[in-house]
Structure formats: C-alpha cells, structure tokens
Amino acid sequence: MKHRADYRLLSRQLELMRLLRIGEQQAVLIQAVLMGLAGACAALLFEAATTAVQGLCTGDWLHNRVACFAALPPMVRVLLPCLGAVAAALPLLWARRVDKRRIPDYMEAFSLGNGRLPRRQGVLRSLSAVLSLGTGACIGKEGALMQIAAVAASAAGRWLHVSPHRLRLMVGCGAAAGMTAAFHTPLAACLFVSEVVVGSLSIGYLAPLLVASCAAYALVWCMGDSAALLPCAAGVITARDLLLCAAAAALLAPLGKLWVAWLGLARRALNGSAAWLVLRMAAAGLLVGAVAVYQPAIVGNGQEAMAALLTDELCLPEAAALWGLKALLVGIVFGVGTMGGVLTPTLMLGCFGGWVFGSLCGAESPAAFALVGMAAFFAAAARTPVTALLLAVELSMNAVLIFPLMAAVAVAYGLSRYLPGRSLYDSAHSGGLPKLTAGDIMVLCPVQVHEGADAARLAHAAMHHPHLPVPVVDAQGKYLGLRSAGEPLRKLPTVAPSDSLSEALRQFTCVPQEDYLAVVQGGRVAGLLSRTELYQTMALLFRRELAAKRR
C-alpha cells in the first residue's frame, strides 16, 4: 500500500512539473520554499511550547522570562530551574535508550551524509530544550530550535523522495528558516548556515537558503510578529568613537577566544557519564536558581538583558556583574549537557562587553558600542565575519552604524586568525571529519523488479525513482544487475554499505560509462550509489578539511 501511495504521489509530481514546465533549478527553489515554511512552522511551534511551559510554571503568560522570574518568590526562583533541569534530562535519557548510536546534528546532516535526521530523536531533544528554557535555563535556544526545524525539513524532503544531495540542501533550508523565524534575520540566517557549515559562500547553496529564509520571514510577517528583536536608535558616532570601536574590537577578540576555550573546558570537565546526567543538570539548575534570586536577568538566553541594556535600563556596575555571571553560568549549563545553543549568549557577552567599554571611555552613545561589541565578539569567537555583521544589523535594524560595524568586525576577525584555539563552531565537528561509507550516501530503493519483468512493470518501478536504474533480482531476492527503460540487463560491479568512499570510487573507475552502482549486502540490494553524489560528497569533505585548516 505504501508503494502505491508513493507511486501516485510521484506520478502527480512529474505530471505537474511537465504541465508547468518546471526544470531542475525551479524545482530546487520551489522545494526550498516548502522547506522554509516547514522549518518556520517547527520553530514557531518550539517557541509556543517554550512559552506554554513558562506560563504553566510561573502563572504569567504575558511577560518575558526575566520579568516572570523577577515576580516569583525567592524559593520558587531557586527550585524552578532545578526541577526543570531534572525534567529536561529525562527525554535525553530516553533518546539515548531508544537509539544509542551517535545522532547527527543539522550541521553534519547538511554538509555530509544523506540528510536523514531521526524524527524521534529530534523531537525528544527539542522537548528537553523546551523544558529547560521554559523553566529558566541559562542557555541559548537556537541549537535545539534549528535542529527541530531541520528535522521537519528532512522529514518533508524524504516524503517528497528527493535525492541525498537535495535532501542535505533541504535540511540546511529548514535550519535557516528556523533561525529566521526565531530571530527575524533572513540574511544572517542563510549566511550563518552557509558560512559556518559549508565554510564558503557558494551561490549554489546561498540561493535556496535565501529563498527558504524569505519564505520563513514572510510567514512570520503574515503573523504580525516581524519586528526587530533588539531595536536600537544609536546615531552616527564621531571620529574619536570610530577609533575607540577599533580598540574595543581588538580587546574583545582575545576575550572571544577565551570564551570559546571556557566552553570547551566546561564541556570536557562536566559532561561525563550519562548515569549522572540528571544530577549534573539538577546541580547546574540549582546554581542558576540561586543566582536568579539576586539577579533575575541571568535566566534565559540573554535577549531580555540585551534589550534592557540598549534602552539604558542598566547601570555600569550591574551590567558588568551580569556580564561575568552570564559567562560563568552559560559555560556550566552548557557543559553539563543541557540542550540549547550558545549563539545568543555569545551575542550578549559581546554586547555587554562593548557597552562596558564605551561607558568606561565616556562615549556619547554606549548603545552603539554595544552593537559594535556584539559583532566583533561573535566574529572573533565564530570566525564568521559576514554573519556577525549582518546579525548586528538585522537584530537592531540600525544601518547607520554599518561602517563602524564593518571596521570592528575586520579588526576582530583579523586578530582572531592570529590567536590560537578553535572557533565556536569547530566543536560541532571536534572529532574530525566523519568516516563516511557508501551506505551513508546511497539512495534507498525499495522498488525492485524480478528477472524477466515486462516493460510495463519496469516503467511502473521506475516511477518511484525517476532517472535511476531499477535493480533486478531473482526469485530468492538476490541481486542480478541493473536495468533502465528500453535497455537490457547490465551486470556491474557492486559496492558494500561498509565500503569507504575511496573504494567506491575505485569501483566506478572500472565502469566509466555508468552513473550508478548497486549497494549490495548479503546478496540483497540495499540501495544505489550515484557517481555525482560520490564526487560531491568527497568535494565537501575536502572543502571542510581546508576550512578547518584556515580556522
């Protein structure tokens, strides 16, 4: 029954593409729009679930997280993050029990592999993040949010039966759409995925990512919630302040590298055995709650604190204290294994660092230095200058400061290249390049035909995977060869799922006229391996390796 439903779906797709004269490039952009909408819906659902947990736990459905915690009794402030951390640890333990294999994140699924993200694992990890964030965890939301958006895009792409290469691109489109829906930054979102994950700004990736981001932003705009998250009216700064911006960037660049080193140290020191996960997360939550008794602004990802800083609601001693406490607690909460991200906390630390520097130097507009510090700190920590620049501009919707921001990003990024240590997102692939096999990038092909099948049966099977040859098997299901419409059976070399990419490449050199080889395990067909897919994956591996060396 499933094969018949797939057949009808593919038939309708091909007929629609023929009637509308949709080519390959147009199909990619249309699919990017669909993935953008799917990722945005998943991200908005994540946000709504987090708000619901916060409202149920605090009884306040109208105010932001910091305001909710400020109105709670001291004992509730202490216990709520601790109890929330215990609840958040349970889905993570469940996820590990369901599948003990290493689960790829959206970065790895986009840049390498077959683009398939486990749905159950993604939902459980996102549920953990919702429980943590809704109860005041001191960590960012973007990691889990973009993960669930990518999972939604991966599921939609698999339903549409796209190729592994296209599915990887759709995963990236979903992640970019999720970031756009959460932060209202369509340009920065697509550049973040391209610059951080791929390591280059290729138009082949940027165009679909930008289309997906625009589709997500259009959905957010239609819902009436497209305003800038950190509006800032800081005006033009003087020539003296411009020099101070460069000095602030030079100071924040090494601090950004120290921040990355602290996150890595906390992760190595605190993220131990899964048996102690509940206790570790509970202790971290208790520490956050104890600090929140005296400083409620410590909870959350730092967005509320940045908004208060840019509207001059914080004094210098309070801002400096919050700066240090946030850096300490985010490292601890992240280190114990809490689901979340560090993008927003990194932006906050840079924002506070720039504001403190500008205030100490007597600048006329400390808020301008806050935006400069945000861009410079993130550019040094993540080594993504273009993304850092656009994040500061789109979050504040202040293009007046574009030149000071460019100067600060250039100084911070240039200096970070000479400083030792990893970048912020090197930790996502700290184990080195994955050892991919032929089974990781093959196309699954459940449809096969028996030896002696007529042309009608062959055409029916080919509809499930257009442009692919159809595996032919004997009465016992053993692989015999490949057939295409109007061609005889071709007996070709085969590849095992465990074969390395270099071994698969060697097999293709034996048949230079063939574009596909069968992946066979135990005499039965597991899938098809594309020559183009193999070349593209190996090129991405080499590109990632070069990008890692440059960093």
mmCIF file of N, CA and C in Angstrom, residues 353-478:
data_model
loop_
_atom_site.group_PDB
_atom_site.id
_atom_site.type_symbol
_atom_site.label_atom_id
_atom_site.label_comp_id
_atom_site.label_asym_id
_atom_site.label_seq_id
_atom_site.Cartn_x
_atom_site.Cartn_y
_atom_site.Cartn_z
ATOM 1 N N GLY A 353 30.099 43.567 26.645
ATOM 2 C CA GLY A 353 31.489 43.982 26.630
ATOM 3 C C GLY A 353 31.695 45.296 25.916
ATOM 4 N N GLY A 354 31.031 45.452 24.754
ATOM 5 C CA GLY A 354 31.140 46.721 24.036
ATOM 6 C C GLY A 354 30.522 47.874 24.806
ATOM 7 N N TRP A 355 29.383 47.620 25.462
ATOM 8 C CA TRP A 355 28.722 48.684 26.233
ATOM 9 C C TRP A 355 29.574 49.106 27.419
ATOM 10 N N VAL A 356 30.148 48.164 28.125
ATOM 11 C CA VAL A 356 31.015 48.499 29.266
ATOM 12 C C VAL A 356 32.234 49.285 28.793
ATOM 13 N N PHE A 357 32.829 48.872 27.679
ATOM 14 C CA PHE A 357 33.990 49.588 27.152
ATOM 15 C C PHE A 357 33.613 51.017 26.777
ATOM 16 N N GLY A 358 32.497 51.177 26.072
ATOM 17 C CA GLY A 358 32.073 52.518 25.688
ATOM 18 C C GLY A 358 31.749 53.400 26.879
ATOM 19 N N SER A 359 31.147 52.833 27.913
ATOM 20 C CA SER A 359 30.819 53.616 29.108
ATOM 21 C C SER A 359 32.079 54.046 29.846
ATOM 22 N N LEU A 360 33.042 53.145 29.960
ATOM 23 C CA LEU A 360 34.290 53.493 30.642
ATOM 24 C C LEU A 360 35.085 54.546 29.885
ATOM 25 N N CYS A 361 34.972 54.563 28.571
ATOM 26 C CA CYS A 361 35.694 55.551 27.758
ATOM 27 C C CYS A 361 34.918 56.848 27.594
ATOM 28 N N GLY A 362 33.746 56.950 28.189
ATOM 29 C CA GLY A 362 32.970 58.179 28.121
ATOM 30 C C GLY A 362 32.358 58.440 26.762
ATOM 31 N N ALA A 363 31.984 57.406 26.042
ATOM 32 C CA ALA A 363 31.393 57.572 24.715
ATOM 33 C C ALA A 363 30.016 58.219 24.827
ATOM 34 N N GLU A 364 29.652 58.981 23.795
ATOM 35 C CA GLU A 364 28.354 59.642 23.801
ATOM 36 C C GLU A 364 27.213 58.648 23.626
ATOM 37 N N SER A 365 27.478 57.541 22.944
ATOM 38 C CA SER A 365 26.445 56.545 22.672
ATOM 39 C C SER A 365 26.956 55.154 23.030
ATOM 40 N N PRO A 366 26.854 54.744 24.304
ATOM 41 C CA PRO A 366 27.284 53.388 24.665
ATOM 42 C C PRO A 366 26.507 52.299 23.924
ATOM 43 N N ALA A 367 25.247 52.586 23.533
ATOM 44 C CA ALA A 367 24.464 51.585 22.804
ATOM 45 C C ALA A 367 25.110 51.251 21.468
ATOM 46 N N ALA A 368 25.718 52.245 20.822
ATOM 47 C CA ALA A 368 26.425 51.970 19.564
ATOM 48 C C ALA A 368 27.593 51.029 19.807
ATOM 49 N N PHE A 369 28.300 51.229 20.909
ATOM 50 C CA PHE A 369 29.412 50.342 21.237
ATOM 51 C C PHE A 369 28.911 48.941 21.590
ATOM 52 N N ALA A 370 27.682 48.854 22.100
ATOM 53 C CA ALA A 370 27.120 47.536 22.390
ATOM 54 C C ALA A 370 26.946 46.732 21.101
ATOM 55 N N LEU A 371 26.425 47.359 20.055
ATOM 56 C CA LEU A 371 26.272 46.666 18.772
ATOM 57 C C LEU A 371 27.622 46.332 18.154
ATOM 58 N N VAL A 372 28.561 47.272 18.281
ATOM 59 C CA VAL A 372 29.905 47.019 17.761
ATOM 60 C C VAL A 372 30.544 45.837 18.490
ATOM 61 N N GLY A 373 30.401 45.823 19.817
ATOM 62 C CA GLY A 373 30.953 44.719 20.594
ATOM 63 C C GLY A 373 30.299 43.397 20.252
ATOM 64 N N MET A 374 28.998 43.403 20.019
ATOM 65 C CA MET A 374 28.284 42.186 19.641
ATOM 66 C C MET A 374 28.869 41.592 18.367
ATOM 67 N N ALA A 375 29.022 42.419 17.341
ATOM 68 C CA ALA A 375 29.540 41.932 16.061
ATOM 69 C C ALA A 375 30.994 41.488 16.180
ATOM 70 N N ALA A 376 31.809 42.273 16.875
ATOM 71 C CA ALA A 376 33.239 41.958 16.980
ATOM 72 C C ALA A 376 33.465 40.676 17.782
ATOM 73 N N PHE A 377 32.770 40.534 18.889
ATOM 74 C CA PHE A 377 32.945 39.362 19.752
ATOM 75 C C PHE A 377 32.522 38.089 19.022
ATOM 76 N N PHE A 378 31.388 38.145 18.313
ATOM 77 C CA PHE A 378 30.926 36.959 17.602
ATOM 78 C C PHE A 378 31.838 36.639 16.422
ATOM 79 N N ALA A 379 32.324 37.666 15.726
ATOM 80 C CA ALA A 379 33.226 37.434 14.596
ATOM 81 C C ALA A 379 34.507 36.754 15.051
ATOM 82 N N ALA A 380 35.030 37.144 16.221
ATOM 83 C CA ALA A 380 36.252 36.524 16.731
ATOM 84 C C ALA A 380 35.994 35.123 17.256
ATOM 85 N N ALA A 381 34.857 34.923 17.937
ATOM 86 C CA ALA A 381 34.572 33.615 18.526
ATOM 87 C C ALA A 381 34.212 32.582 17.473
ATOM 88 N N ALA A 382 33.387 32.962 16.499
ATOM 89 C CA ALA A 382 32.917 32.022 15.490
ATOM 90 C C ALA A 382 33.710 32.084 14.195
ATOM 91 N N ARG A 383 34.517 33.127 14.035
ATOM 92 C CA ARG A 383 35.273 33.352 12.795
ATOM 93 C C ARG A 383 34.356 33.359 11.583
ATOM 94 N N THR A 384 33.250 34.065 11.716
ATOM 95 C CA THR A 384 32.280 34.226 10.627
ATOM 96 C C THR A 384 31.978 35.716 10.488
ATOM 97 N N PRO A 385 32.828 36.470 9.798
ATOM 98 C CA PRO A 385 32.687 37.936 9.793
ATOM 99 C C PRO A 385 31.407 38.429 9.134
ATOM 100 N N VAL A 386 31.017 37.830 8.009
ATOM 101 C CA VAL A 386 29.826 38.317 7.304
ATOM 102 C C VAL A 386 28.574 38.055 8.136
ATOM 103 N N THR A 387 28.480 36.875 8.715
ATOM 104 C CA THR A 387 27.334 36.563 9.570
ATOM 105 C C THR A 387 27.275 37.489 10.778
ATOM 106 N N ALA A 388 28.423 37.755 11.393
ATOM 107 C CA ALA A 388 28.459 38.638 12.554
ATOM 108 C C ALA A 388 27.975 40.038 12.203
ATOM 109 N N LEU A 389 28.408 40.547 11.068
ATOM 110 C CA LEU A 389 27.991 41.885 10.639
ATOM 111 C C LEU A 389 26.490 41.950 10.412
ATOM 112 N N LEU A 390 25.940 40.981 9.689
ATOM 113 C CA LEU A 390 24.513 41.010 9.379
ATOM 114 C C LEU A 390 23.647 40.731 10.601
ATOM 115 N N LEU A 391 24.128 39.914 11.519
ATOM 116 C CA LEU A 391 23.365 39.689 12.745
ATOM 117 C C LEU A 391 23.173 40.990 13.515
ATOM 118 N N ALA A 392 24.249 41.765 13.660
ATOM 119 C CA ALA A 392 24.147 43.025 14.388
ATOM 120 C C ALA A 392 23.207 43.995 13.685
ATOM 121 N N VAL A 393 23.256 44.045 12.357
ATOM 122 C CA VAL A 393 22.407 44.974 11.610
ATOM 123 C C VAL A 393 20.948 44.538 11.649
ATOM 124 N N GLU A 394 20.682 43.260 11.406
ATOM 125 C CA GLU A 394 19.293 42.808 11.325
ATOM 126 C C GLU A 394 18.628 42.727 12.693
ATOM 127 N N LEU A 395 19.379 42.376 13.730
ATOM 128 C CA LEU A 395 18.775 42.331 15.063
ATOM 129 C C LEU A 395 18.383 43.722 15.548
ATOM 130 N N SER A 396 19.171 44.727 15.185
ATOM 131 C CA SER A 396 18.893 46.100 15.641
ATOM 132 C C SER A 396 18.168 46.932 14.604
ATOM 133 N N MET A 397 18.172 46.498 13.332
ATOM 134 C CA MET A 397 17.625 47.273 12.225
ATOM 135 C C MET A 397 18.195 48.691 12.223
ATOM 136 N N ASN A 398 19.495 48.772 12.471
ATOM 137 C CA ASN A 398 20.199 50.052 12.502
ATOM 138 C C ASN A 398 21.330 49.982 11.481
ATOM 139 N N ALA A 399 21.069 50.508 10.287
ATOM 140 C CA ALA A 399 22.086 50.501 9.235
ATOM 141 C C ALA A 399 22.996 51.716 9.301
ATOM 142 N N VAL A 400 22.720 52.650 10.202
ATOM 143 C CA VAL A 400 23.567 53.848 10.324
ATOM 144 C C VAL A 400 24.971 53.478 10.787
ATOM 145 N N LEU A 401 25.060 52.410 11.575
ATOM 146 C CA LEU A 401 26.350 52.016 12.145
ATOM 147 C C LEU A 401 27.085 50.996 11.282
ATOM 148 N N ILE A 402 26.730 50.882 10.020
ATOM 149 C CA ILE A 402 27.312 49.836 9.196
ATOM 150 C C ILE A 402 28.823 49.985 9.059
ATOM 151 N N PHE A 403 29.327 51.206 8.927
ATOM 152 C CA PHE A 403 30.774 51.365 8.771
ATOM 153 C C PHE A 403 31.535 51.045 10.056
ATOM 154 N N PRO A 404 31.121 51.563 11.224
ATOM 155 C CA PRO A 404 31.802 51.131 12.460
ATOM 156 C C PRO A 404 31.721 49.619 12.684
ATOM 157 N N LEU A 405 30.589 49.030 12.333
ATOM 158 C CA LEU A 405 30.474 47.577 12.482
ATOM 159 C C LEU A 405 31.443 46.845 11.555
ATOM 160 N N MET A 406 31.555 47.301 10.329
ATOM 161 C CA MET A 406 32.487 46.668 9.390
ATOM 162 C C MET A 406 33.922 46.789 9.881
ATOM 163 N N ALA A 407 34.280 47.971 10.379
ATOM 164 C CA ALA A 407 35.651 48.165 10.872
ATOM 165 C C ALA A 407 35.928 47.265 12.064
ATOM 166 N N ALA A 408 34.972 47.181 12.992
ATOM 167 C CA ALA A 408 35.170 46.366 14.183
ATOM 168 C C ALA A 408 35.261 44.881 13.826
ATOM 169 N N VAL A 409 34.402 44.424 12.916
ATOM 170 C CA VAL A 409 34.436 43.025 12.500
ATOM 171 C C VAL A 409 35.757 42.700 11.817
ATOM 172 N N ALA A 410 36.242 43.607 10.974
ATOM 173 C CA ALA A 410 37.511 43.372 10.286
ATOM 174 C C ALA A 410 38.662 43.257 11.280
ATOM 175 N N VAL A 411 38.699 44.149 12.275
ATOM 176 C CA VAL A 411 39.768 44.106 13.282
ATOM 177 C C VAL A 411 39.684 42.824 14.104
ATOM 178 N N ALA A 412 38.476 42.497 14.580
ATOM 179 C CA ALA A 412 38.317 41.318 15.436
ATOM 180 C C ALA A 412 38.605 40.034 14.672
ATOM 181 N N TYR A 413 38.103 39.944 13.462
ATOM 182 C CA TYR A 413 38.324 38.727 12.677
ATOM 183 C C TYR A 413 39.800 38.573 12.297
ATOM 184 N N GLY A 414 40.418 39.675 11.884
ATOM 185 C CA GLY A 414 41.829 39.613 11.534
ATOM 186 C C GLY A 414 42.696 39.210 12.704
ATOM 187 N N LEU A 415 42.386 39.753 13.881
ATOM 188 C CA LEU A 415 43.166 39.410 15.065
ATOM 189 C C LEU A 415 42.923 37.975 15.501
ATOM 190 N N SER A 416 41.678 37.492 15.361
ATOM 191 C CA SER A 416 41.371 36.119 15.791
ATOM 192 C C SER A 416 42.117 35.085 14.959
ATOM 193 N N ARG A 417 42.466 35.433 13.724
ATOM 194 C CA ARG A 417 43.203 34.491 12.882
ATOM 195 C C ARG A 417 44.614 34.233 13.405
ATOM 196 N N TYR A 418 45.135 35.174 14.192
ATOM 197 C CA TYR A 418 46.484 35.025 14.734
ATOM 198 C C TYR A 418 46.489 34.466 16.153
ATOM 199 N N LEU A 419 45.306 34.318 16.727
ATOM 200 C CA LEU A 419 45.215 33.811 18.090
ATOM 201 C C LEU A 419 45.004 32.300 18.059
ATOM 202 N N PRO A 420 45.587 31.558 18.982
ATOM 203 C CA PRO A 420 45.404 30.101 18.988
ATOM 204 C C PRO A 420 44.009 29.714 19.465
ATOM 205 N N GLY A 421 43.665 28.472 19.225
ATOM 206 C CA GLY A 421 42.393 27.947 19.710
ATOM 207 C C GLY A 421 41.387 27.733 18.595
ATOM 208 N N ARG A 422 40.345 26.997 18.935
ATOM 209 C CA ARG A 422 39.279 26.682 17.990
ATOM 210 C C ARG A 422 38.296 27.834 17.875
ATOM 211 N N SER A 423 37.463 27.756 16.841
ATOM 212 C CA SER A 423 36.353 28.694 16.744
ATOM 213 C C SER A 423 35.139 28.101 17.454
ATOM 214 N N LEU A 424 34.105 28.885 17.576
ATOM 215 C CA LEU A 424 32.932 28.496 18.352
ATOM 216 C C LEU A 424 32.266 27.251 17.792
ATOM 217 N N TYR A 425 32.226 27.107 16.476
ATOM 218 C CA TYR A 425 31.508 26.001 15.864
ATOM 219 C C TYR A 425 32.422 24.905 15.362
ATOM 220 N N ASP A 426 33.710 24.995 15.646
ATOM 221 C CA ASP A 426 34.572 23.843 15.395
ATOM 222 C C ASP A 426 34.225 22.699 16.325
ATOM 223 N N SER A 427 33.665 23.014 17.503
ATOM 224 C CA SER A 427 33.309 21.966 18.467
ATOM 225 C C SER A 427 32.239 21.032 17.932
ATOM 226 N N ALA A 428 31.457 21.511 16.953
ATOM 227 C CA ALA A 428 30.426 20.640 16.365
ATOM 228 C C ALA A 428 31.035 19.495 15.580
ATOM 229 N N HIS A 429 32.297 19.671 15.167
ATOM 230 C CA HIS A 429 32.981 18.625 14.421
ATOM 231 C C HIS A 429 34.354 18.398 15.030
ATOM 232 N N SER A 430 34.426 18.488 16.354
ATOM 233 C CA SER A 430 35.710 18.387 17.028
ATOM 234 C C SER A 430 36.348 17.018 16.880
ATOM 235 N N GLY A 431 35.570 16.024 16.550
ATOM 236 C CA GLY A 431 36.131 14.699 16.378
ATOM 237 C C GLY A 431 36.765 14.494 15.027
ATOM 238 N N GLY A 432 36.919 15.553 14.232
ATOM 239 C CA GLY A 432 37.485 15.424 12.910
ATOM 240 C C GLY A 432 36.418 15.091 11.886
ATOM 241 N N LEU A 433 36.841 14.951 10.654
ATOM 242 C CA LEU A 433 35.898 14.638 9.594
ATOM 243 C C LEU A 433 35.359 13.225 9.771
ATOM 244 N N PRO A 434 34.062 13.034 9.629
ATOM 245 C CA PRO A 434 33.489 11.699 9.830
ATOM 246 C C PRO A 434 33.961 10.728 8.762
ATOM 247 N N LYS A 435 34.080 9.469 9.132
ATOM 248 C CA LYS A 435 34.489 8.421 8.208
ATOM 249 C C LYS A 435 33.243 7.900 7.496
ATOM 250 N N LEU A 436 32.912 8.529 6.408
ATOM 251 C CA LEU A 436 31.710 8.151 5.686
ATOM 252 C C LEU A 436 31.948 6.896 4.866
ATOM 253 N N THR A 437 30.879 6.164 4.665
ATOM 254 C CA THR A 437 30.911 4.956 3.847
ATOM 255 C C THR A 437 29.884 5.077 2.724
ATOM 256 N N ALA A 438 29.900 4.093 1.846
ATOM 257 C CA ALA A 438 28.947 4.108 0.739
ATOM 258 C C ALA A 438 27.510 4.052 1.245
ATOM 259 N N GLY A 439 27.283 3.350 2.350
ATOM 260 C CA GLY A 439 25.934 3.269 2.890
ATOM 261 C C GLY A 439 25.406 4.587 3.404
ATOM 262 N N ASP A 440 26.312 5.524 3.756
ATOM 263 C CA ASP A 440 25.873 6.818 4.275
ATOM 264 C C ASP A 440 25.303 7.718 3.196
ATOM 265 N N ILE A 441 25.715 7.535 1.952
ATOM 266 C CA ILE A 441 25.294 8.455 0.896
ATOM 267 C C ILE A 441 24.508 7.758 -0.208
ATOM 268 N N MET A 442 24.127 6.534 0.002
ATOM 269 C CA MET A 442 23.387 5.820 -1.045
ATOM 270 C C MET A 442 21.927 6.265 -1.068
ATOM 271 N N VAL A 443 21.291 6.016 -2.193
ATOM 272 C CA VAL A 443 19.856 6.256 -2.350
ATOM 273 C C VAL A 443 19.121 4.963 -2.034
ATOM 274 N N LEU A 444 18.209 5.028 -1.090
ATOM 275 C CA LEU A 444 17.412 3.839 -0.782
ATOM 276 C C LEU A 444 16.446 3.547 -1.929
ATOM 277 N N CYS A 445 16.377 2.318 -2.328
ATOM 278 C CA CYS A 445 15.494 1.969 -3.451
ATOM 279 C C CYS A 445 14.693 0.713 -3.094
ATOM 280 N N PRO A 446 13.578 0.857 -2.416
ATOM 281 C CA PRO A 446 12.790 -0.308 -2.028
ATOM 282 C C PRO A 446 12.115 -1.004 -3.209
ATOM 283 N N VAL A 447 12.007 -0.327 -4.356
ATOM 284 C CA VAL A 447 11.312 -0.893 -5.507
ATOM 285 C C VAL A 447 12.305 -1.668 -6.364
ATOM 286 N N GLN A 448 12.008 -2.924 -6.616
ATOM 287 C CA GLN A 448 12.844 -3.784 -7.440
ATOM 288 C C GLN A 448 11.942 -4.560 -8.387
ATOM 289 N N VAL A 449 12.541 -5.151 -9.399
ATOM 290 C CA VAL A 449 11.774 -5.990 -10.325
ATOM 291 C C VAL A 449 12.459 -7.348 -10.422
ATOM 292 N N HIS A 450 11.672 -8.355 -10.735
ATOM 293 C CA HIS A 450 12.211 -9.699 -10.889
ATOM 294 C C HIS A 450 12.721 -9.910 -12.315
ATOM 295 N N GLU A 451 13.555 -10.873 -12.444
ATOM 296 C CA GLU A 451 14.113 -11.195 -13.747
ATOM 297 C C GLU A 451 12.983 -11.591 -14.708
ATOM 298 N N GLY A 452 13.031 -11.033 -15.912
ATOM 299 C CA GLY A 452 12.006 -11.325 -16.896
ATOM 300 C C GLY A 452 10.806 -10.408 -16.836
ATOM 301 N N ALA A 453 10.843 -9.344 -16.021
ATOM 302 C CA ALA A 453 9.719 -8.415 -15.928
ATOM 303 C C ALA A 453 9.529 -7.696 -17.257
ATOM 304 N N ASP A 454 8.258 -7.425 -17.622
ATOM 305 C CA ASP A 454 7.980 -6.751 -18.886
ATOM 306 C C ASP A 454 8.224 -5.249 -18.771
ATOM 307 N N ALA A 455 8.067 -4.534 -19.874
ATOM 308 C CA ALA A 455 8.346 -3.095 -19.914
ATOM 309 C C ALA A 455 7.389 -2.299 -19.033
ATOM 310 N N ALA A 456 6.131 -2.751 -18.941
ATOM 311 C CA ALA A 456 5.155 -2.030 -18.122
ATOM 312 C C ALA A 456 5.540 -2.076 -16.647
ATOM 313 N N ARG A 457 5.947 -3.249 -16.182
ATOM 314 C CA ARG A 457 6.362 -3.384 -14.787
ATOM 315 C C ARG A 457 7.626 -2.573 -14.524
ATOM 316 N N LEU A 458 8.542 -2.546 -15.482
ATOM 317 C CA LEU A 458 9.764 -1.767 -15.328
ATOM 318 C C LEU A 458 9.460 -0.269 -15.256
ATOM 319 N N ALA A 459 8.553 0.196 -16.110
ATOM 320 C CA ALA A 459 8.178 1.610 -16.089
ATOM 321 C C ALA A 459 7.485 1.976 -14.779
ATOM 322 N N HIS A 460 6.645 1.064 -14.283
ATOM 323 C CA HIS A 460 5.965 1.297 -13.002
ATOM 324 C C HIS A 460 6.984 1.423 -11.871
ATOM 325 N N ALA A 461 8.010 0.574 -11.857
ATOM 326 C CA ALA A 461 9.035 0.636 -10.818
ATOM 327 C C ALA A 461 9.877 1.891 -10.946
ATOM 328 N N ALA A 462 10.137 2.313 -12.193
ATOM 329 C CA ALA A 462 10.980 3.493 -12.398
ATOM 330 C C ALA A 462 10.299 4.767 -11.920
ATOM 331 N N MET A 463 8.987 4.779 -11.820
ATOM 332 C CA MET A 463 8.278 5.978 -11.359
ATOM 333 C C MET A 463 8.613 6.323 -9.922
ATOM 334 N N HIS A 464 9.023 5.351 -9.124
ATOM 335 C CA HIS A 464 9.355 5.622 -7.732
ATOM 336 C C HIS A 464 10.635 6.439 -7.613
ATOM 337 N N HIS A 465 11.562 6.238 -8.523
ATOM 338 C CA HIS A 465 12.828 6.962 -8.506
ATOM 339 C C HIS A 465 13.174 7.347 -9.942
ATOM 340 N N PRO A 466 12.602 8.437 -10.436
ATOM 341 C CA PRO A 466 12.859 8.850 -11.816
ATOM 342 C C PRO A 466 14.357 9.059 -12.050
ATOM 343 N N HIS A 467 14.793 8.756 -13.246
ATOM 344 C CA HIS A 467 16.173 8.929 -13.697
ATOM 345 C C HIS A 467 17.140 7.939 -13.045
ATOM 346 N N LEU A 468 16.647 6.979 -12.271
ATOM 347 C CA LEU A 468 17.522 5.976 -11.666
ATOM 348 C C LEU A 468 17.293 4.623 -12.325
ATOM 349 N N PRO A 469 18.338 3.808 -12.459
ATOM 350 C CA PRO A 469 18.130 2.438 -12.930
ATOM 351 C C PRO A 469 17.399 1.609 -11.873
ATOM 352 N N VAL A 470 16.783 0.520 -12.316
ATOM 353 C CA VAL A 470 15.998 -0.319 -11.414
ATOM 354 C C VAL A 470 16.773 -1.609 -11.148
ATOM 355 N N PRO A 471 16.961 -1.973 -9.866
ATOM 356 C CA PRO A 471 17.636 -3.242 -9.557
ATOM 357 C C PRO A 471 16.775 -4.439 -9.973
ATOM 358 N N VAL A 472 17.437 -5.437 -10.505
ATOM 359 C CA VAL A 472 16.774 -6.670 -10.914
ATOM 360 C C VAL A 472 17.237 -7.793 -9.988
ATOM 361 N N VAL A 473 16.284 -8.576 -9.467
ATOM 362 C CA VAL A 473 16.596 -9.652 -8.529
ATOM 363 C C VAL A 473 15.989 -10.948 -9.042
ATOM 364 N N ASP A 474 16.483 -12.071 -8.506
ATOM 365 C CA ASP A 474 15.936 -13.370 -8.891
ATOM 366 C C ASP A 474 14.773 -13.739 -7.977
ATOM 367 N N ALA A 475 14.317 -14.967 -8.073
ATOM 368 C CA ALA A 475 13.156 -15.392 -7.280
ATOM 369 C C ALA A 475 13.428 -15.379 -5.790
ATOM 370 N N GLN A 476 14.687 -15.536 -5.394
ATOM 371 C CA GLN A 476 15.055 -15.503 -3.970
ATOM 372 C C GLN A 476 15.404 -14.100 -3.483
ATOM 373 N N GLY A 477 15.278 -13.083 -4.338
ATOM 374 C CA GLY A 477 15.595 -11.718 -3.950
ATOM 375 C C GLY A 477 17.057 -11.371 -4.055
ATOM 376 N N LYS A 478 17.878 -12.212 -4.680
ATOM 377 C CA LYS A 478 19.300 -11.950 -4.837
ATOM 378 C C LYS A 478 19.533 -11.011 -6.016
#
